[in-house]
Amino acid sequence: MKFFRFFLFMLCINIFSCAKLPEGDTDTGSGKEDVSYQFTLAEGNNLYGQVTETLTGTPLAGIPVTDGYNYAVTDEGGYYQMKAYQSDTEYARTVSLSVPSEFEIPFGEDGYPAFYQYVNKDESGLCRRDFKLTRRTSVYEDFTVMSLADIHIKTADNLARFKSETIPDIISTVSQGESDRIYKNTLLFTLGDNVWDTPDQYGPFKDALSNLHLTDGRQLNVIPCIGNHDLMQKEGSTDFTVSRRYVENFGPYDFSFDVGKVHFVFMRNFYRTGGSGSTVATSGGFHDSQIRWLEQDLALVKDKEDKLLIFCGHYPVHENSTGNKDAFFKLLTQFNEVHCLTGHHHGVYNKIFDTYKAKGGKPIYDHNQVAAGGVWWKSNLNPDGVPNGYMIYNIKGNSVAAWYFKAVGAPVSQKQLRVYDGDASYEAVTGDLYTWPAMFSEVGYNMDPRGKFIVKVHAADTKNWDAEFVQDGKALPMTRVTTSIYDLCAYVFTFSYPKSAGGYEPGGDRYKQKNTNYWYIEKSEVDLEKDWTVKAYHSLPGGGRMEYRVSTLQTGFEGF
C-alpha cells in the first residue's frame, strides 16, 4: 500500500508539473553520476529549471535568471528556482537568462532572441523552464551595433517602404562593412515604437525583420525594445495590461545580456499616465519595481568598473524627470563607460551628462537618435530635417570607439550635413514664403542670418563637433548658433504643405523640432565665385576624429 501511494504521488508530479521535477542524483554531463548533488525545490518556490551547456549537457552554475522582477542564480547542478512574481495587479509572464559573455546569445531560426520562455503554471502551480547555452569558441571584444528607432508601422504602405528601403539598406551596409572589416559581429537593435498603436501590424513587422541574411549567408539577429506606441490602450488601464500584446509577440521588455566587456540592459523606461482612443499617454521614467530589478541585475555583473554599460530604452533618458531619475543614473555610474541608446522624438537630441560620470571619468552619453520612419513615412525626413536613417556603433573592448549616423540610401560619408544660404526663401504650395530672418525672430534668436551661410550637422552634440569653411586650402572656423533653430527648408517642405498636396495633416507643425546643431559664417569672408567645401568634424571621446564634407548649397527640396 505504501508503495502504491508513492507511485501515485510521483505520477501526479509528472502529470501536473510544467516539466518533471528532478529526482535523486543528477548527471553532470561528464558521463559519471554525481551522487553529491540533489535538487530540492524550496517551499514557496514555483518557477525553476536547469541551464546546461548545449553540446555536452554539462550543468552551468552562476547563470543569472530573471522573471522580470527578481533574479536567481543557477547552483552547482545548473538549477535555478524562485517564487514567480505575483501581486494584485501583475505577475511574471516570462523567465529569461542574462547571458554571460562566454556564451553565445541564443537566437531562434527567425533571428529573434531565444533566451526567454513564457511562464505558464500548471494546475499544481509549478512551472519548469530549462535552457541551453552554447559556449563561445572565443570571446570577442570588438563588434558593431546598429540601432533603429521609431519605425512606426501603421499601414501596409509604411511596411512596404520599410521593407523596400530601410531593410535592404541595412543588409547592404552590414554586408559591405563586415566584408571591408569596418564592422564586426553586427547586432541589430530596435529602440521602440516598432508599430503605431496597431496590434494588427505586430505580425507583419516581426516578419519583416525575421530571417535577415547578409550577402554571405550569415543571419543578422535582431533584439527589440518596447516603445510607447507598442502599447495597446484598449487592453486595459495599467502598464502591465497595455503591454500584454507586446510581450506575447516579442517577449520581456526588461532584460540584459553580455557581449565581450559590455553589459547590455534593455528596459521599458516610461510609464502610462492615461490614454484615449488607441493611444496610451506616457511619461519617461521607471517604476520602483524596475529600479529594484536593475539593482539586482547590475549587482550580478562582475568587474563593473572595467566594463562598458549600454542601456537601450525608448524615451531619451534626459527626459526622465519624475521616475527615479537620480537612482537610475547613480546605478549606471558603477561602470567604466556608459552610453544610452534612445529614440522617441524623431530627431537628434544627443545629451551629455556632466553631473553623472562613469568610473572611467567620462560623462554618461544619451544618443537620442532619429526615426527610421522619419515624419511617419510622409517623406524622407525627420521633423528636425535629418534624413530617415539609423545609428551605427563600433565597440572596442570596454569603450564605444566610434559612432555614425547612417542615412538610408546614402553611404555613411554622405548626407551628414547641409549648407543653406541665409538670404534664401522657400515657397510652400500655398504660395506662402518662408525666410530665415523670420524664423530666427520666431525662435527669439537675436542674430541676423542674412549675408551668412548656415550649416546644419545632422548628428552633432554639444561638445564633440565643430565645423569649418575651406577655400583655396585655407580653413576658416565657423561659429555655432547659441539658440535652437529650425531647419527652415525642411520645415517648409514637411509641415507647410497641406495634406492634399502630400504633406502632413493640418496642425502637423506642432511636431516641428529645433536644436543647436548649426554653424554659420559670413559670406563676406569667402569668395563666392570659387569652389568651397564645408567640413564637419566629430572628435571621438576615446580618441580619433571623423570628418564629413559637402561642397554644394541646398537650394530647394531636392532629396526630401
Coordinates of C-alpha atoms in Angstrom, one line a residue:
M1 CA 0.0 0.0 0.0
K2 CA 2.8 2.4 0.9
F3 CA 4.5 1.7 -2.5
F4 CA 1.2 2.3 -4.3
R5 CA 0.7 5.7 -2.6
F6 CA 4.3 6.7 -3.5
F7 CA 3.7 5.6 -7.1
L8 CA 0.5 7.8 -7.3
F9 CA 2.4 10.8 -5.8
M10 CA 5.2 10.6 -8.4
L11 CA 2.7 10.1 -11.2
C12 CA 0.9 13.3 -10.2
I13 CA 4.2 15.2 -10.2
N14 CA 4.9 14.1 -13.7
I15 CA 1.4 14.9 -15.0
F16 CA 0.9 18.3 -13.4
S17 CA 4.4 19.9 -13.5
C18 CA 5.4 22.1 -16.4
A19 CA 8.3 19.7 -16.6
K20 CA 9.4 16.8 -14.5
L21 CA 10.9 17.6 -11.1
P22 CA 14.5 16.2 -11.0
E23 CA 14.6 13.0 -9.0
G24 CA 17.5 11.8 -6.9
D25 CA 21.0 12.1 -8.3
T26 CA 21.7 14.2 -11.4
D27 CA 24.1 13.7 -14.2
T28 CA 26.8 16.4 -14.5
G29 CA 27.3 15.6 -18.2
S30 CA 30.7 14.2 -17.5
G31 CA 29.5 10.6 -18.0
K32 CA 29.6 10.0 -14.3
E33 CA 26.8 10.1 -11.8
D34 CA 27.2 12.9 -9.3
V35 CA 25.9 11.5 -6.0
S36 CA 26.9 14.6 -4.1
Y37 CA 24.2 16.8 -5.7
Q38 CA 20.4 16.6 -5.4
F39 CA 18.0 19.3 -6.4
T40 CA 15.3 20.3 -3.9
L41 CA 12.6 22.8 -4.7
A42 CA 12.3 25.1 -1.7
E43 CA 8.9 25.6 -0.1
G44 CA 7.1 28.6 -1.7
N45 CA 9.1 28.5 -5.0
N46 CA 7.2 27.6 -8.1
L47 CA 9.4 28.6 -11.0
Y48 CA 12.5 26.6 -11.6
G49 CA 14.6 24.8 -14.3
Q50 CA 18.1 23.8 -15.3
V51 CA 20.6 25.6 -17.5
T52 CA 23.0 23.3 -19.3
E53 CA 25.7 23.5 -22.0
T54 CA 24.3 22.7 -25.4
L55 CA 27.0 20.2 -26.7
T56 CA 27.8 18.4 -23.5
G57 CA 24.8 18.7 -21.3
T58 CA 27.0 20.0 -18.5
P59 CA 25.1 21.9 -15.8
L60 CA 26.1 25.6 -15.8
A61 CA 26.4 27.3 -12.4
G62 CA 26.3 31.0 -11.8
I63 CA 23.9 31.9 -14.7
P64 CA 21.6 34.8 -13.7
V65 CA 17.9 34.1 -14.4
T66 CA 15.1 36.6 -14.0
D67 CA 11.3 36.7 -14.2
G68 CA 11.4 40.4 -14.9
Y69 CA 11.0 41.4 -11.3
N70 CA 13.6 39.4 -9.4
Y71 CA 16.8 37.4 -10.0
A72 CA 18.0 33.9 -9.1
V73 CA 21.4 32.3 -10.0
T74 CA 21.9 28.7 -11.0
D75 CA 23.5 26.4 -8.5
E76 CA 26.2 23.8 -8.9
G77 CA 23.7 21.5 -10.6
G78 CA 22.7 24.2 -13.1
Y79 CA 19.3 24.7 -11.4
Y80 CA 17.6 28.0 -10.6
Q81 CA 14.5 28.4 -8.6
M82 CA 12.3 31.3 -7.4
K83 CA 8.8 32.3 -6.5
A84 CA 7.4 33.8 -9.7
Y85 CA 6.4 37.3 -9.0
Q86 CA 2.7 37.9 -8.4
S87 CA 0.8 40.9 -7.0
D88 CA -2.8 42.1 -7.1
T89 CA -2.1 43.7 -10.5
E90 CA 0.9 42.0 -12.1
Y91 CA 2.5 38.6 -12.4
A92 CA 5.6 37.1 -14.1
R93 CA 4.9 36.4 -17.7
T94 CA 8.4 35.4 -18.8
V95 CA 11.6 33.9 -17.5
S96 CA 14.9 34.8 -19.2
L97 CA 18.6 34.4 -18.9
S98 CA 21.1 37.2 -18.5
V99 CA 23.6 35.6 -20.9
P100 CA 27.2 35.9 -19.8
S101 CA 29.8 36.9 -22.4
E102 CA 31.4 33.5 -22.6
F103 CA 28.3 32.1 -24.1
E104 CA 26.6 32.8 -27.4
I105 CA 23.3 34.8 -27.2
P106 CA 20.6 32.3 -28.1
F107 CA 18.6 33.3 -31.2
G108 CA 15.8 31.4 -32.9
E109 CA 15.7 30.5 -36.6
D110 CA 13.8 33.7 -37.2
G111 CA 16.7 35.8 -35.8
Y112 CA 14.9 36.9 -32.6
P113 CA 16.1 36.3 -29.1
A114 CA 15.6 32.8 -27.6
F115 CA 17.0 33.5 -24.2
Y116 CA 13.5 33.7 -22.7
Q117 CA 10.4 31.5 -22.3
Y118 CA 6.9 32.1 -21.2
V119 CA 5.7 31.3 -17.7
N120 CA 2.6 29.1 -17.7
K121 CA 2.0 27.5 -14.4
D122 CA 0.2 24.1 -14.3
E123 CA -2.6 23.0 -12.1
S124 CA -0.2 22.3 -9.3
G125 CA 1.1 25.9 -9.5
L126 CA 4.5 24.9 -10.8
C127 CA 6.5 25.8 -13.9
R128 CA 9.7 24.3 -15.1
R129 CA 11.7 26.1 -17.9
D130 CA 15.1 24.7 -18.9
F131 CA 17.6 26.5 -21.1
K132 CA 20.7 25.5 -23.1
L133 CA 23.7 27.8 -23.7
T134 CA 26.4 27.3 -26.3
R135 CA 29.9 28.2 -25.1
R136 CA 31.7 30.6 -27.5
T137 CA 34.9 29.2 -29.1
S138 CA 36.4 32.6 -28.4
V139 CA 35.1 35.6 -26.6
Y140 CA 35.3 38.6 -29.0
E141 CA 35.5 42.1 -27.7
D142 CA 35.2 44.1 -30.9
F143 CA 31.8 44.2 -32.5
T144 CA 29.1 46.5 -34.0
V145 CA 25.6 47.5 -33.0
M146 CA 23.1 49.1 -35.4
S147 CA 20.0 50.7 -33.8
L148 CA 16.7 51.5 -35.4
A149 CA 14.3 53.8 -33.6
D150 CA 10.7 54.8 -34.2
I151 CA 9.9 52.6 -37.2
H152 CA 6.1 53.3 -36.7
I153 CA 4.4 50.7 -38.9
K154 CA 0.8 51.7 -39.1
T155 CA -0.3 50.9 -42.6
A156 CA 0.7 48.5 -45.4
D157 CA 2.3 51.4 -47.2
N158 CA 4.5 52.1 -44.1
L159 CA 5.6 48.5 -44.1
A160 CA 6.3 48.4 -47.8
R161 CA 8.6 51.4 -47.5
F162 CA 10.4 49.8 -44.5
K163 CA 10.9 46.6 -46.4
S164 CA 11.9 48.2 -49.7
E165 CA 14.1 51.0 -48.4
T166 CA 15.3 50.5 -44.8
I167 CA 15.9 46.8 -44.6
P168 CA 17.8 46.5 -47.9
D169 CA 20.0 49.4 -46.8
I170 CA 20.8 47.7 -43.5
I171 CA 21.7 44.4 -45.2
S172 CA 23.9 46.1 -47.8
T173 CA 25.6 48.3 -45.2
V174 CA 26.4 45.4 -42.8
S175 CA 27.4 43.1 -45.6
Q176 CA 29.8 45.5 -47.2
G177 CA 31.1 46.9 -43.8
E178 CA 31.9 43.4 -42.5
S179 CA 33.5 42.4 -45.8
D180 CA 35.7 45.6 -45.5
R181 CA 36.3 44.8 -41.8
I182 CA 34.8 48.1 -40.8
Y183 CA 32.1 46.4 -38.8
K184 CA 32.3 43.1 -36.9
N185 CA 29.8 40.6 -35.5
T186 CA 27.0 43.0 -36.0
L187 CA 23.8 43.0 -33.9
L188 CA 20.6 44.9 -34.9
F189 CA 18.5 46.6 -32.2
T190 CA 15.2 48.4 -32.3
L191 CA 14.5 51.1 -29.8
G192 CA 10.8 51.1 -29.6
D193 CA 7.7 52.3 -31.4
N194 CA 8.0 49.4 -33.8
V195 CA 4.3 49.9 -34.7
W196 CA 1.9 52.7 -34.2
D197 CA -0.9 51.7 -31.8
T198 CA -1.7 49.0 -34.3
P199 CA -1.8 45.4 -32.9
D200 CA -2.6 44.1 -36.4
Q201 CA 0.9 45.2 -37.5
Y202 CA 2.8 43.2 -34.9
G203 CA 3.0 40.1 -37.1
P204 CA 3.9 41.8 -40.4
F205 CA 6.5 44.0 -38.6
K206 CA 8.0 40.9 -36.9
D207 CA 8.1 39.0 -40.2
A208 CA 9.8 41.9 -41.9
L209 CA 12.8 41.6 -39.6
S210 CA 12.8 37.8 -39.4
N211 CA 15.3 35.7 -41.2
L212 CA 17.6 38.6 -42.3
H213 CA 20.7 37.3 -44.0
L214 CA 23.8 39.1 -45.1
T215 CA 25.1 38.6 -48.6
D216 CA 27.5 35.9 -47.4
G217 CA 24.5 33.9 -46.0
R218 CA 25.0 34.7 -42.3
Q219 CA 22.0 35.6 -40.2
L220 CA 21.6 39.2 -38.9
N221 CA 20.0 38.9 -35.5
V222 CA 17.5 41.4 -34.1
I223 CA 16.9 42.4 -30.4
P224 CA 13.7 44.5 -30.0
C225 CA 12.9 47.2 -27.4
I226 CA 9.5 48.4 -26.4
G227 CA 8.1 51.9 -27.1
N228 CA 5.0 53.8 -26.0
H229 CA 3.3 53.2 -29.3
D230 CA 3.8 49.5 -28.9
L231 CA 1.3 49.6 -26.1
M232 CA -2.4 48.9 -26.7
Q233 CA -4.7 51.4 -24.9
K234 CA -7.8 49.2 -25.3
E235 CA -6.2 46.4 -23.4
G236 CA -6.5 48.0 -20.0
S237 CA -5.5 50.8 -17.7
T238 CA -2.1 49.7 -16.3
D239 CA 1.4 49.4 -17.7
F240 CA 1.0 45.6 -17.2
T241 CA -2.2 45.2 -19.2
V242 CA -1.4 47.6 -22.1
S243 CA 1.9 45.8 -22.7
R244 CA 0.3 42.3 -23.0
R245 CA 0.3 42.2 -26.8
Y246 CA 3.9 43.3 -27.0
V247 CA 5.1 40.6 -24.5
E248 CA 3.1 37.9 -26.4
N249 CA 4.9 38.9 -29.6
F250 CA 8.4 39.9 -28.5
G251 CA 8.9 38.6 -25.0
P252 CA 10.2 40.6 -22.0
Y253 CA 10.9 44.3 -22.1
D254 CA 13.3 44.4 -19.0
F255 CA 16.3 42.1 -19.7
S256 CA 20.1 42.0 -20.1
F257 CA 23.0 40.1 -21.6
D258 CA 26.7 40.5 -22.0
V259 CA 28.9 40.6 -25.1
G260 CA 32.7 40.8 -24.6
K261 CA 33.3 43.6 -22.0
V262 CA 29.8 45.1 -22.5
H263 CA 26.8 44.7 -20.3
F264 CA 23.6 45.5 -22.3
V265 CA 20.4 46.4 -20.4
F266 CA 17.0 46.8 -22.2
M267 CA 14.2 48.4 -20.3
R268 CA 10.7 50.0 -20.6
N269 CA 11.8 53.5 -19.5
F270 CA 8.4 55.1 -19.5
Y271 CA 5.1 54.5 -17.8
R272 CA 1.4 55.0 -18.5
T273 CA -0.2 58.3 -17.3
G274 CA -3.6 57.9 -19.1
G275 CA -4.8 57.5 -22.7
S276 CA -7.6 57.9 -25.1
G277 CA -8.7 56.2 -28.3
S278 CA -6.0 53.8 -29.3
T279 CA -3.1 55.8 -27.9
V280 CA -1.5 55.4 -24.4
A281 CA -0.3 58.6 -22.7
T282 CA 3.1 58.1 -21.2
S283 CA 5.9 59.9 -19.4
G284 CA 9.6 59.0 -19.1
G285 CA 10.8 57.2 -16.0
F286 CA 10.8 53.9 -14.1
H287 CA 8.6 52.2 -11.5
D288 CA 10.2 51.5 -8.2
S289 CA 10.0 47.7 -9.0
Q290 CA 12.1 48.3 -12.1
I291 CA 14.8 50.1 -10.2
R292 CA 14.9 47.2 -7.8
W293 CA 15.2 44.8 -10.7
L294 CA 18.0 47.0 -12.2
E295 CA 19.8 47.0 -8.9
Q296 CA 19.7 43.2 -8.8
D297 CA 20.8 42.9 -12.4
L298 CA 23.8 45.2 -12.1
A299 CA 24.8 43.6 -8.7
L300 CA 25.4 40.3 -10.6
V301 CA 27.8 41.9 -13.1
K302 CA 31.4 41.1 -12.3
D303 CA 34.2 43.7 -12.7
K304 CA 31.8 46.5 -13.4
E305 CA 34.4 49.2 -13.1
D306 CA 36.2 47.6 -16.1
K307 CA 33.1 47.2 -18.3
L308 CA 31.1 49.3 -20.7
L309 CA 27.3 49.6 -20.0
I310 CA 25.0 50.2 -22.9
F311 CA 21.4 51.0 -21.9
C312 CA 18.7 50.7 -24.5
G313 CA 15.3 52.3 -24.0
H314 CA 12.7 54.2 -26.0
Y315 CA 12.4 57.5 -24.1
P316 CA 15.5 59.8 -24.0
V317 CA 16.9 59.3 -20.6
H318 CA 17.4 63.0 -20.1
E319 CA 13.5 63.3 -20.1
N320 CA 13.2 61.1 -17.0
S321 CA 12.1 64.0 -14.8
T322 CA 9.9 62.2 -12.3
G323 CA 10.5 58.5 -12.4
N324 CA 13.6 57.6 -10.3
K325 CA 16.0 59.6 -12.4
D326 CA 18.7 60.1 -9.8
A327 CA 18.6 56.4 -8.7
F328 CA 18.8 55.3 -12.3
F329 CA 21.8 57.3 -13.2
K330 CA 23.7 56.5 -10.0
L331 CA 23.3 52.8 -10.7
L332 CA 24.8 53.3 -14.2
T333 CA 27.9 55.2 -12.9
Q334 CA 29.3 51.9 -11.4
F335 CA 30.7 51.1 -14.9
N336 CA 33.8 52.2 -16.7
E337 CA 31.8 53.9 -19.5
V338 CA 28.1 54.4 -20.1
H339 CA 26.1 55.0 -23.3
C340 CA 22.3 55.2 -23.6
L341 CA 20.7 54.4 -27.0
T342 CA 17.2 56.0 -27.2
G343 CA 14.6 57.4 -29.6
H344 CA 11.1 58.8 -29.3
H345 CA 11.5 62.3 -30.6
H346 CA 12.1 61.6 -34.3
G347 CA 15.1 63.9 -34.2
V348 CA 18.7 64.2 -32.9
Y349 CA 18.9 65.4 -29.3
N350 CA 22.2 64.0 -28.0
K351 CA 22.8 64.8 -24.3
I352 CA 26.0 64.6 -22.3
F353 CA 25.5 64.3 -18.5
D354 CA 28.4 66.0 -16.8
T355 CA 26.7 65.6 -13.5
Y356 CA 26.8 61.8 -13.9
K357 CA 30.2 60.4 -14.7
A358 CA 31.2 56.8 -15.1
K359 CA 34.1 55.2 -13.3
G360 CA 36.4 55.9 -16.2
G361 CA 35.8 59.6 -15.9
K362 CA 33.6 60.1 -19.0
P363 CA 30.1 61.6 -18.6
I364 CA 27.1 59.4 -19.4
Y365 CA 26.1 59.9 -23.1
D366 CA 22.5 59.7 -24.3
H367 CA 22.4 59.0 -28.0
N368 CA 18.9 60.2 -28.8
Q369 CA 18.6 59.3 -32.4
V370 CA 16.4 60.0 -35.5
A371 CA 13.4 57.9 -36.5
A372 CA 13.8 55.2 -39.2
G373 CA 10.3 56.2 -40.3
G374 CA 11.0 60.0 -40.1
V375 CA 7.9 62.1 -40.2
W376 CA 5.7 59.0 -40.0
W377 CA 6.7 57.9 -43.6
K378 CA 5.4 61.1 -45.1
S379 CA 8.8 62.0 -46.7
N380 CA 12.5 61.1 -46.4
L381 CA 13.0 63.4 -43.4
N382 CA 12.5 63.6 -39.6
P383 CA 10.8 66.6 -38.0
D384 CA 14.1 68.2 -37.4
G385 CA 15.2 67.8 -41.0
V386 CA 17.5 64.9 -40.6
P387 CA 17.1 62.2 -43.2
N388 CA 15.4 58.9 -42.3
G389 CA 18.2 56.6 -41.0
Y390 CA 19.8 54.8 -38.1
M391 CA 22.9 54.7 -35.9
I392 CA 26.0 52.5 -36.0
Y393 CA 28.3 51.9 -33.0
N394 CA 31.7 50.3 -33.2
I395 CA 32.7 48.8 -29.9
K396 CA 36.2 48.0 -28.9
G397 CA 36.7 46.3 -25.6
N398 CA 35.1 48.4 -22.8
S399 CA 34.5 51.6 -24.9
V400 CA 32.4 52.8 -27.8
A401 CA 35.2 53.7 -30.2
A402 CA 33.1 55.4 -32.8
W403 CA 29.6 56.1 -33.8
Y404 CA 28.0 57.2 -37.1
F405 CA 24.6 58.4 -38.4
K406 CA 23.6 56.5 -41.5
A407 CA 21.0 58.0 -43.9
V408 CA 19.0 55.4 -45.8
G409 CA 20.1 55.4 -49.4
A410 CA 23.5 57.0 -48.9
P411 CA 26.9 55.9 -47.7
V412 CA 28.0 57.0 -44.3
S413 CA 30.2 59.6 -45.8
Q414 CA 27.2 61.4 -47.3
K415 CA 24.1 63.2 -46.1
Q416 CA 25.7 64.2 -42.8
L417 CA 25.3 68.0 -43.3
R418 CA 23.7 70.6 -45.4
V419 CA 24.7 74.2 -46.3
Y420 CA 22.0 76.8 -46.7
D421 CA 22.0 80.5 -47.8
G422 CA 20.7 82.7 -45.1
D423 CA 19.3 85.0 -47.8
A424 CA 17.2 82.3 -49.4
S425 CA 13.4 82.0 -49.1
Y426 CA 11.3 78.9 -49.6
E427 CA 7.8 78.8 -51.1
A428 CA 5.2 76.4 -49.9
V429 CA 2.5 75.1 -52.3
T430 CA 0.1 77.5 -50.6
G431 CA 2.2 80.4 -52.0
D432 CA 3.5 81.5 -48.6
L433 CA 7.2 82.5 -48.4
Y434 CA 9.4 81.5 -45.5
T435 CA 12.6 83.3 -44.7
W436 CA 15.5 82.7 -42.3
P437 CA 15.2 86.1 -40.6
A438 CA 11.5 85.5 -39.9
M439 CA 12.3 82.1 -38.4
F440 CA 15.1 83.5 -36.3
S441 CA 12.7 86.1 -35.0
E442 CA 10.1 83.4 -34.2
V443 CA 12.5 81.4 -32.1
G444 CA 13.8 84.6 -30.3
Y445 CA 17.4 84.4 -31.8
N446 CA 18.8 87.9 -31.8
M447 CA 21.1 87.3 -34.8
D448 CA 20.6 88.3 -38.4
P449 CA 21.1 85.3 -40.7
R450 CA 21.3 87.4 -43.9
G451 CA 24.7 87.5 -45.5
K452 CA 25.6 84.2 -44.0
F453 CA 26.0 80.5 -44.9
I454 CA 24.2 78.3 -42.4
V455 CA 25.4 74.8 -41.9
K456 CA 23.3 72.0 -40.3
V457 CA 25.2 69.0 -39.0
H458 CA 22.7 66.2 -38.5
A459 CA 24.2 64.1 -35.7
A460 CA 26.0 66.7 -33.7
D461 CA 26.2 67.0 -29.9
T462 CA 27.1 69.9 -27.7
K463 CA 30.8 69.1 -27.1
N464 CA 32.4 66.9 -29.7
W465 CA 31.7 68.6 -33.0
D466 CA 33.0 71.5 -35.0
A467 CA 32.8 72.9 -38.5
E468 CA 35.0 75.0 -40.8
F469 CA 34.7 76.5 -44.3
V470 CA 37.6 75.6 -46.6
Q471 CA 38.6 77.5 -49.7
D472 CA 41.9 77.8 -51.5
G473 CA 43.5 75.5 -48.9
K474 CA 42.6 77.8 -46.1
A475 CA 40.3 76.7 -43.3
L476 CA 38.0 79.3 -41.7
P477 CA 36.3 78.4 -38.4
M478 CA 32.6 78.6 -38.3
T479 CA 30.5 79.9 -35.4
R480 CA 27.9 77.7 -33.7
V481 CA 24.4 79.1 -33.1
T482 CA 23.6 79.8 -29.5
T483 CA 19.8 79.3 -29.7
S484 CA 17.8 76.3 -31.0
I485 CA 16.6 76.9 -34.6
Y486 CA 14.6 75.0 -37.2
D487 CA 15.9 73.6 -40.5
L488 CA 13.8 76.1 -42.4
C489 CA 14.0 74.4 -45.8
A490 CA 13.0 71.0 -44.4
Y491 CA 10.3 72.6 -42.3
V492 CA 8.6 74.3 -45.3
F493 CA 8.7 71.0 -47.2
T494 CA 7.4 68.8 -44.5
F495 CA 4.9 70.9 -42.5
S496 CA 3.7 73.8 -44.7
Y497 CA 2.3 71.6 -47.4
P498 CA -1.4 70.8 -47.0
K499 CA -2.3 67.1 -46.7
S500 CA -4.0 67.3 -50.1
A501 CA -0.5 68.0 -51.6
G502 CA 1.1 65.1 -49.9
G503 CA 2.2 66.9 -46.8
Y504 CA 1.3 66.4 -43.2
E505 CA -2.2 66.8 -41.7
P506 CA -3.3 70.2 -40.6
G507 CA -1.8 71.2 -37.3
G508 CA 1.2 69.0 -38.0
D509 CA 3.6 71.9 -37.4
R510 CA 3.3 71.0 -33.7
Y511 CA 5.8 68.3 -34.5
K512 CA 8.4 70.6 -36.0
Q513 CA 11.7 70.4 -34.0
K514 CA 14.6 72.7 -33.4
N515 CA 18.1 72.3 -31.9
T516 CA 21.5 73.9 -31.9
N517 CA 23.2 71.6 -34.4
Y518 CA 24.0 74.6 -36.7
W519 CA 27.0 76.7 -37.6
Y520 CA 27.4 79.8 -39.7
I521 CA 30.0 82.0 -41.5
E522 CA 29.7 85.5 -43.0
K523 CA 29.7 85.3 -46.8
S524 CA 31.8 88.4 -46.9
E525 CA 34.7 86.2 -45.5
V526 CA 34.7 84.0 -48.6
D527 CA 34.9 84.2 -52.4
L528 CA 31.5 83.2 -53.7
E529 CA 32.9 82.7 -57.2
K530 CA 35.3 80.0 -56.2
D531 CA 34.8 76.4 -55.1
W532 CA 34.5 75.7 -51.4
T533 CA 34.0 72.8 -49.0
V534 CA 32.4 72.8 -45.6
K535 CA 33.8 70.2 -43.3
A536 CA 32.3 68.9 -40.1
Y537 CA 34.5 67.1 -37.5
H538 CA 33.4 64.7 -34.9
S539 CA 36.1 64.3 -32.2
L540 CA 35.6 60.9 -30.6
P541 CA 35.9 60.9 -26.8
G542 CA 38.1 57.8 -27.0
G543 CA 40.5 59.4 -29.5
G544 CA 40.4 59.9 -33.3
R545 CA 38.3 62.2 -35.4
M546 CA 35.7 61.6 -38.1
E547 CA 35.4 64.1 -41.0
Y548 CA 32.4 64.8 -43.2
R549 CA 32.2 67.3 -46.0
V550 CA 29.8 68.9 -48.5
S551 CA 30.6 71.3 -51.4
T552 CA 27.1 72.4 -52.6
L553 CA 24.3 74.5 -51.4
Q554 CA 20.9 73.0 -50.6
T555 CA 18.7 75.4 -52.6
G556 CA 15.4 73.6 -52.6
F557 CA 13.7 70.4 -51.7
E558 CA 15.9 68.0 -53.6
G559 CA 16.2 64.7 -51.8
F560 CA 13.5 65.5 -49.3

